[in-house]
XYZ file of C-alpha atoms in Angstrom:
569
model
C 15.138 62.510 34.759
C 12.145 62.219 31.712
C 13.048 60.844 28.676
C 14.061 62.064 25.246
C 12.362 60.513 22.082
C 11.775 57.770 23.292
C 15.261 57.617 24.976
C 17.486 60.914 24.653
C 13.848 62.066 26.232
C 14.775 59.653 29.313
C 17.262 62.331 30.131
C 16.877 65.804 30.370
C 13.216 66.769 31.271
C 14.778 67.288 35.569
C 17.844 67.919 36.775
C 19.062 64.738 38.980
C 21.562 63.483 40.776
C 22.233 60.150 40.065
C 23.887 56.799 41.236
C 27.005 56.173 39.353
C 26.014 53.314 37.722
C 22.558 54.680 36.855
C 24.441 57.847 35.289
C 26.451 54.253 33.589
C 23.489 52.491 32.233
C 21.254 55.157 31.055
C 22.839 56.518 28.244
C 23.325 53.125 26.390
C 19.659 52.181 27.423
C 18.524 55.371 25.956
C 20.529 54.647 22.513
C 19.334 51.001 22.559
C 16.026 52.408 22.897
C 15.855 54.374 19.807
C 18.009 52.370 18.204
C 14.933 49.469 18.316
C 12.701 52.074 17.171
C 14.361 52.505 14.000
C 14.843 48.976 13.571
C 11.015 48.929 13.591
C 10.386 51.510 11.068
C 12.889 49.287 9.334
C 10.949 45.886 9.878
C 7.703 47.920 8.314
C 8.661 49.315 5.740
C 10.631 46.022 4.459
C 7.169 44.054 4.855
C 5.036 46.715 2.970
C 7.715 45.815 -0.144
C 8.890 50.015 0.486
C 12.941 48.794 0.766
C 15.268 48.733 -1.498
C 19.098 47.585 -1.122
C 17.849 46.466 3.068
C 20.679 45.244 3.960
C 22.867 48.586 3.087
C 19.638 50.487 5.476
C 20.485 47.735 8.153
C 24.233 49.193 7.978
C 23.139 52.573 8.015
C 20.780 52.548 10.147
C 23.346 50.756 12.903
C 26.138 53.647 11.736
C 22.787 56.556 12.916
C 22.401 54.334 15.756
C 26.111 54.601 17.272
C 26.339 58.114 15.856
C 23.040 58.690 17.936
C 25.522 58.090 21.330
C 27.681 61.802 20.586
C 24.804 63.209 21.135
C 25.834 65.577 24.062
C 29.576 66.094 22.711
C 28.861 67.306 18.723
C 25.482 67.980 19.191
C 25.017 70.050 16.613
C 27.403 68.035 14.013
C 25.681 64.918 15.296
C 22.530 66.477 14.057
C 23.331 67.044 10.554
C 24.949 63.939 10.184
C 21.561 61.674 11.097
C 19.656 64.305 8.996
C 21.266 63.336 5.828
C 21.820 60.138 6.433
C 17.743 60.066 7.282
C 17.453 61.943 3.798
C 19.411 58.182 2.393
C 17.791 55.786 4.467
C 14.224 56.655 5.985
C 14.382 54.204 9.060
C 17.301 56.421 10.341
C 14.503 58.751 10.981
C 13.240 57.650 15.052
C 17.053 58.660 15.450
C 16.613 61.436 13.980
C 13.835 62.383 15.992
C 15.168 61.867 19.264
C 18.681 63.428 18.191
C 16.463 66.733 16.964
C 14.478 66.747 20.774
C 17.941 66.182 22.793
C 19.729 68.949 21.319
C 17.255 71.560 20.315
C 15.709 71.168 24.718
C 19.817 71.669 26.011
C 20.601 74.262 23.299
C 19.858 77.465 25.374
C 20.294 80.002 22.453
C 17.329 80.571 19.892
C 18.970 81.996 17.289
C 21.604 78.909 16.563
C 18.362 76.526 17.535
C 16.388 77.775 14.682
C 19.162 77.896 12.285
C 20.380 74.162 12.650
C 16.535 72.852 13.266
C 16.704 74.641 9.647
C 19.139 73.483 8.440
C 18.433 69.754 9.488
C 15.348 69.926 7.461
C 16.601 71.416 4.261
C 19.597 68.076 4.019
C 17.437 65.921 4.797
C 15.010 66.832 2.045
C 18.072 67.397 -0.698
C 19.811 63.744 0.801
C 16.538 62.264 0.073
C 15.702 63.744 -3.721
C 19.615 63.561 -4.464
C 19.060 59.844 -3.305
C 15.237 59.124 -5.001
C 16.622 57.395 -8.776
C 19.286 55.301 -7.021
C 18.402 54.272 -3.140
C 14.619 55.964 -3.368
C 11.131 55.970 -4.625
C 12.398 56.128 -8.145
C 12.773 60.080 -9.526
C 14.360 63.421 -8.265
C 11.039 64.105 -7.736
C 9.437 61.178 -5.604
C 12.724 61.419 -3.693
C 11.806 65.322 -3.239
C 7.903 64.327 -1.201
C 10.009 61.491 0.458
C 12.373 64.008 1.891
C 9.305 66.773 2.842
C 7.313 63.626 4.536
C 10.507 62.790 6.574
C 11.774 66.357 7.627
C 8.731 67.402 9.776
C 8.304 64.057 11.929
C 12.078 63.415 12.058
C 13.488 67.252 12.449
C 10.593 69.098 12.861
C 8.172 68.573 15.430
C 10.653 66.326 17.877
C 13.092 69.702 17.721
C 9.818 71.887 18.598
C 8.991 69.619 21.139
C 12.322 69.988 22.356
C 12.467 73.628 22.697
C 8.955 73.915 24.611
C 10.440 71.481 27.184
C 14.012 73.149 27.560
C 12.368 76.433 27.718
C 10.051 75.171 30.441
C 12.877 73.424 32.067
C 14.745 76.461 31.945
C 11.341 78.597 34.068
C 11.569 75.804 36.352
C 15.100 76.144 36.941
C 14.906 80.205 37.139
C 11.855 80.290 39.290
C 13.767 78.374 41.585
C 16.274 80.226 42.270
C 14.812 83.143 42.008
C 12.260 81.944 45.344
C 15.616 80.509 47.103
C 17.039 83.801 46.979
C 13.921 85.886 47.856
C 13.804 83.503 51.147
C 17.862 84.469 51.650
C 16.870 88.134 51.272
C 14.404 87.290 53.647
C 16.595 85.205 56.039
C 18.637 88.108 55.443
C 16.523 90.636 56.732
C 15.639 89.225 59.605
C 19.075 88.864 60.270
C 19.694 92.243 60.143
C 15.908 93.565 62.497
C 17.798 90.771 65.316
C 21.278 92.937 64.953
C 19.063 95.802 65.076
C 16.939 95.193 68.347
C 19.875 93.198 70.082
C 22.175 96.610 69.112
C 19.427 98.555 70.948
C 18.933 96.170 73.903
C 22.701 96.346 74.154
C 22.136 100.382 74.658
C 19.471 99.393 77.494
C 22.417 97.178 78.959
C 24.517 100.205 79.036
C 21.827 102.527 80.484
C 20.857 99.932 83.133
C 24.625 98.457 83.907
C 26.113 101.640 83.177
C 24.168 103.924 85.760
C 24.106 100.945 88.357
C 28.123 101.121 88.268
C 28.201 105.105 88.085
C 26.276 104.774 91.939
C 28.766 102.496 93.377
C 31.367 104.004 91.922
C 29.886 107.467 92.997
C 29.997 105.623 96.835
C 32.770 104.195 96.781
C 34.634 107.693 96.094
C 32.463 109.531 98.473
C 33.240 105.976 101.161
C 37.309 106.553 100.298
C 36.940 110.065 101.386
C 35.067 109.161 104.645
C 37.474 106.437 105.723
C 40.593 108.378 104.414
C 40.028 109.906 108.501
C 37.508 107.484 110.159
C 39.317 104.303 109.497
C 42.303 104.938 107.039
C 43.422 101.101 106.709
C 40.275 100.455 105.009
C 40.470 103.427 102.787
C 42.302 100.873 100.189
C 39.859 98.813 99.828
C 37.468 101.487 99.156
C 39.846 102.725 96.340
C 40.047 99.024 94.896
C 36.324 98.649 94.954
C 36.249 101.991 93.216
C 38.828 101.231 90.900
C 36.839 97.876 89.739
C 33.959 99.570 89.200
C 35.394 101.729 87.071
C 37.249 99.091 84.893
C 33.990 97.120 84.946
C 32.427 100.401 83.430
C 35.398 100.457 80.374
C 34.951 96.606 79.781
C 30.834 97.069 79.544
C 31.336 99.585 77.458
C 33.680 97.864 74.749
C 31.562 94.860 75.190
C 28.341 96.551 74.384
C 30.039 98.463 71.420
C 30.388 95.188 69.892
C 26.863 94.372 69.285
C 25.939 97.114 67.032
C 26.533 100.557 65.837
C 23.236 102.047 66.794
C 24.657 103.040 70.764
C 22.080 104.491 73.143
C 18.671 105.003 73.024
C 18.126 109.038 73.078
C 15.283 112.010 72.610
C 12.305 111.911 74.255
C 11.573 108.076 73.883
C 14.866 106.768 76.034
C 14.534 104.130 78.444
C 14.075 104.538 81.407
C 13.804 102.503 85.220
C 9.971 103.296 85.085
C 9.625 101.834 81.556
C 7.109 99.171 81.170
C 4.975 99.839 84.245
C 1.425 100.438 84.420
C 2.238 104.215 84.381
C 4.113 103.910 81.448
C 2.092 101.653 79.630
C -1.290 104.470 80.642
C 1.643 106.924 79.449
C 1.802 105.113 76.067
C -1.852 104.869 75.412
C -2.330 108.026 76.700
C -0.533 109.236 73.902
C -2.295 107.389 71.290
C -5.419 108.876 72.649
C -4.103 112.490 72.365
C -3.410 111.667 68.112
C -6.724 110.356 67.882
C -6.803 107.103 67.931
C -9.445 105.056 70.342
C -7.783 102.802 72.736
C -8.676 101.239 75.597
C -6.518 99.716 78.100
C -7.110 96.742 80.171
C -4.429 95.965 83.367
C -4.636 92.543 85.185
C -2.629 91.549 87.989
C 0.233 94.128 89.769
C 2.349 96.565 88.863
C 5.551 95.332 86.251
C 8.019 97.590 88.646
C 9.459 94.635 90.811
C 9.993 92.419 87.623
C 13.447 92.671 85.550
C 14.527 95.130 83.813
C 14.453 93.311 80.697
C 10.417 91.985 80.862
C 9.242 95.938 81.179
C 11.485 97.096 78.258
C 10.058 94.170 76.237
C 6.274 94.902 77.428
C 7.058 98.885 76.599
C 8.938 97.676 73.396
C 5.618 95.515 71.949
C 2.800 97.925 72.987
C 4.692 100.626 71.670
C 5.191 98.827 68.386
C 2.168 97.864 68.040
C 0.322 101.152 68.477
C 3.082 102.452 66.356
C 1.770 100.174 63.469
C -2.128 101.464 64.318
C -0.980 104.830 63.730
C 0.649 104.133 60.445
C -2.469 101.936 59.040
C -5.404 101.825 61.026
C -5.921 105.562 62.541
C -9.585 104.992 62.958
C -10.220 101.681 63.864
C -10.538 100.563 67.737
C -7.538 99.324 69.643
C -7.608 97.030 72.972
C -4.269 96.495 74.910
C -4.655 93.741 77.251
C -1.849 92.833 79.686
C -2.331 90.131 82.332
C 0.524 89.638 84.745
C 0.757 86.404 87.324
C 3.459 85.051 89.237
C 5.172 83.201 85.640
C 4.180 85.404 82.832
C 3.298 88.892 81.273
C 0.993 88.512 78.927
C 0.333 91.667 76.682
C -2.315 91.524 73.703
C -2.915 94.712 71.437
C -5.780 93.800 69.220
C -7.239 96.465 66.465
C -10.365 95.753 64.409
C -10.952 97.081 61.059
C -11.048 100.276 59.625
C -14.329 101.479 59.044
C -13.550 102.860 55.455
C -10.410 101.413 52.949
C -6.930 100.488 54.154
C -4.950 103.055 54.948
C -1.487 104.518 52.951
C 0.654 105.064 55.611
C 3.103 108.588 54.319
C 6.182 106.750 55.565
C 6.318 102.768 55.012
C 8.164 100.697 57.350
C 10.769 98.650 57.137
C 9.065 95.622 57.722
C 11.342 94.247 60.619
C 9.830 96.237 63.750
C 7.698 92.920 64.685
C 10.911 90.702 63.750
C 13.204 92.510 66.281
C 9.740 92.212 68.987
C 10.249 88.497 68.185
C 13.854 88.305 68.660
C 13.229 90.569 71.518
C 10.776 88.115 73.152
C 12.505 85.079 72.250
C 15.694 86.205 73.494
C 13.571 85.951 77.198
C 12.251 82.486 76.339
C 8.941 83.894 75.727
C 6.695 83.263 72.306
C 5.760 86.106 69.907
C 2.463 85.921 68.000
C 1.600 88.637 64.979
C -1.620 87.704 62.688
C -4.021 89.404 60.733
C -7.676 88.750 61.728
C -10.267 86.727 59.634
C -12.562 89.683 60.062
C -10.164 92.534 59.429
C -7.853 93.853 61.960
C -4.359 92.836 63.563
C -3.587 91.479 66.864
C -0.241 91.102 68.204
C 0.545 88.889 71.089
C 3.160 88.232 73.322
C 4.195 86.240 76.819
C 7.002 87.022 77.961
C 8.169 84.650 80.824
C 8.138 86.777 84.764
C 11.082 85.857 85.556
C 13.353 85.136 82.793
C 16.336 82.275 82.572
C 19.743 83.652 82.034
C 21.562 83.846 78.756
C 19.543 83.537 75.140
C 17.410 81.083 73.739
C 20.268 78.916 72.310
C 17.669 77.685 69.782
C 18.737 80.910 68.243
C 21.586 81.578 65.658
C 22.356 84.516 63.722
C 24.276 82.824 60.372
C 20.842 84.151 57.743
C 22.521 80.930 55.897
C 21.878 78.396 58.370
C 17.831 76.554 58.434
C 15.832 77.540 60.918
C 15.296 74.543 63.301
C 11.282 75.596 63.587
C 10.947 75.036 60.113
C 9.906 71.707 58.476
C 11.147 72.698 54.871
C 14.474 74.005 53.471
C 15.067 77.255 52.664
C 16.708 75.978 49.661
C 14.458 73.984 48.398
C 13.283 70.396 48.157
C 15.761 68.037 46.036
C 13.500 66.978 43.095
C 15.016 63.643 43.364
C 13.753 63.168 46.811
C 10.244 64.894 46.146
C 7.293 62.569 47.258
C 6.334 61.622 43.915
C 9.204 62.099 41.701
C 9.664 58.770 40.078
C 5.947 58.399 39.330
C 6.459 62.072 37.664
C 9.786 60.641 35.626
C 7.878 57.705 34.840
C 4.710 59.427 33.742
C 6.979 62.137 31.168
C 9.250 59.237 29.858
C 5.662 56.742 29.262
C 4.322 60.086 27.602
C 7.816 61.203 25.322
C 7.869 57.335 24.220
C 3.947 56.879 22.902
C 5.328 60.527 20.891
C 7.879 58.586 19.503
C 5.830 55.676 18.262
C 3.228 58.308 16.979
C 6.447 59.772 15.554
C 7.962 56.776 13.828
C 3.918 55.634 12.694
C 3.541 58.861 10.940
C 7.079 57.883 9.252
C 5.798 54.799 7.795
C 2.763 56.260 5.984
C 4.805 59.048 4.871
C 7.097 56.282 3.503
C 4.361 54.188 2.228
C 2.356 56.854 0.647
C 5.238 58.214 -1.383
C 6.594 54.615 -2.589
C 2.770 53.350 -3.314
C 2.316 56.657 -5.707
C 5.280 55.897 -7.678
C 4.557 54.700 -11.327
C 4.487 51.174 -11.900
C 7.231 51.504 -15.545
C 4.165 50.684 -17.482
C 2.810 53.107 -19.138
C -0.514 52.933 -22.406
C -3.016 49.712 -22.510
C -2.729 46.759 -21.484
C -0.776 44.539 -23.761
C -3.567 41.685 -25.979
C -2.925 37.952 -26.230
C -0.772 36.913 -29.012
C 0.050 33.668 -30.442
C 2.604 31.876 -28.836
C 2.374 32.813 -25.855
C 1.218 29.799 -22.828
C -1.690 29.960 -21.258
C -0.438 30.859 -18.308
C 0.578 34.195 -19.766
C -2.149 34.873 -21.358
C -4.386 34.214 -18.275
C -2.034 37.522 -16.530
C -3.724 39.135 -19.458
C -7.183 38.417 -18.273
C -8.139 35.985 -20.274
C -10.789 33.178 -18.361
C -13.214 31.052 -19.313
C -16.234 31.806 -19.009
C -18.988 29.026 -18.755
C -21.679 31.307 -20.458
C -19.654 32.470 -23.163
C -19.077 28.999 -23.971
C -22.475 27.445 -23.823
C -23.566 30.305 -26.379
C -20.654 29.252 -28.466
C -21.823 25.545 -28.463
C -23.741 24.403 -32.243
C -22.237 27.773 -33.707
C -18.729 27.997 -33.428
C -16.759 27.039 -36.322
C -14.651 24.079 -36.489
C -11.435 24.224 -34.274
C -7.891 25.037 -36.091
C -5.793 21.227 -36.171
C -4.278 20.039 -33.170
C -6.463 22.354 -30.488
C -6.169 20.794 -27.459
C -8.961 23.081 -25.491
C -10.114 26.530 -25.812
C -10.793 29.459 -23.865
C -13.724 31.879 -23.981
C -13.963 35.033 -21.976
C -16.045 37.523 -21.289
C -14.101 40.716 -21.480
C -13.765 43.065 -24.105
C -13.803 40.632 -27.379
C -16.837 39.863 -26.290
C -19.897 41.861 -27.937
C -23.461 42.233 -28.199
C -24.740 43.418 -31.411
C -28.892 42.971 -32.900
C -29.500 39.337 -33.535
C -26.240 38.116 -32.376
C -23.204 37.900 -29.851
C -19.484 38.534 -31.244
C -17.336 35.734 -29.455
C -13.591 35.068 -28.996
C -12.246 32.295 -28.337
C -8.346 31.241 -28.003
C -7.488 27.917 -28.278
C -4.002 25.991 -27.503
C -2.234 22.486 -28.598
C -1.315 20.251 -26.079
C 2.223 21.915 -24.694
C -0.679 24.588 -23.839
C 0.529 26.853 -26.238
C -1.936 29.082 -27.368
C -2.443 28.797 -31.667
C -5.470 30.463 -32.739
C -7.318 33.106 -31.818
C -11.507 33.069 -33.398
C -13.948 35.730 -33.320
C -17.122 34.826 -34.941
C -20.784 35.668 -34.519
C -23.764 33.545 -32.491
C -27.042 34.100 -33.072
C -29.384 35.920 -30.118
C -33.105 35.700 -29.425
C -34.927 38.586 -31.015
C -35.519 41.381 -29.149
C -38.632 41.921 -28.108
C -40.668 42.626 -24.774
C -41.186 39.755 -22.225
C -44.558 38.732 -23.424
C -43.824 38.438 -26.720
C -41.282 35.582 -26.566
C -42.779 32.796 -26.894
């Protein structure tokens, strides 16, 4: 699974089945990653000089990292505790961000998630405000500013990202489940269509075999009556044949009755021994012509009257179902029915062109199972079946049936709709995300993306902390203090009093006598040096041998008369 922020992000983008060892190592790696992120913020803030009580803050950071490991068992409590610790110690911010992402991503109830994030953000601000005077930047106002800077980066933004990731994951799972349900429904519908068609086949078998057995029983009864006078010793054999035929008829009804509830085909389209012959197909074509359909029949090869009944009935069913669909959906289209019969194969093709106008709307839409039933019937005979729309418009149904099919159904077929189709290359349950091609690459990319996101949030936290600490008052108000007698040379220099060579040169020869005990003087160019007409006011700071300020003198020195450059001699 991809990442949290950065390590808790590593746990939940795509649910996977990981090896036991990886499942044990991953939480430890995530906790260590967020701890390192918090330690990075701690180090940068300390380097900037904005880290009061560093030992205490490091201990709180370690405590927060340990609490982060409990986020799955107690998500709400862990997030609130970490938010409070972030208000006290800003270095816990990355750990809180990872926890906010993890909790928001896993929590499916939107109202509870929103309330939890709001409470965590408010708690962070309150704790930062309360801790400002003691552990923070100074006054409560600056603590409030620090809390307002940390709440978006530690709680709000990670929570929104986790919410979006969680909703995306739940949507993908719902879509996957919906697709699986649709696939199962389709396969159940196909299975029902196969059962439907097999029930029809059972009825046809009942008609055909039952009719033949009835004839056998009838002839056996006649033979029994004839042998009663001509050869009484053979009469019992005729009786045995008649009884055996009657028992076979009863057992046939019982066996075929199990195959389905549809019973027998009845009505004007009941199947007979002539079904599927050339005359039968010509009759179907003639019926379509009488209904206003432009149908052309092309028959190549001998008639099918010598072929097995299942083959003839399959040909009849294919032509009838295809023409029925033409009647329903394309009554204005031209239709071509082609039957090619040779020694090995019977190929039936029904092709209709595109309608001249818009597609017709069927008054009674079909169930969509007719073609599935045809496929089942043809494949049970060992043939192939194809039905597809044509690129230029129209539709084509193509069935190839062996002229002498092998006994028994196709062993590749199954009635279990939950079993995978051996002809399919994909599992209808959907591919395993862990085994999907490129899954490792996607997880790595997501982990890197969320890791960079955590790094960006950590950088924003550092900027916010530095901004608040840099804006705090320095503790000194009013104008800068002035040098006073008794200060050392270092203290005076710290106040900005530095010797200036130009001022020293101007004072040479015009300064008053130096005080007794003077070891050296400084002539600064600062606020004490003022210019006025005809002179310059200079300040002189004299120090003794111990570098103590013993006198501050101010005196005037004459300056060049103000004149234009060409008037100066």
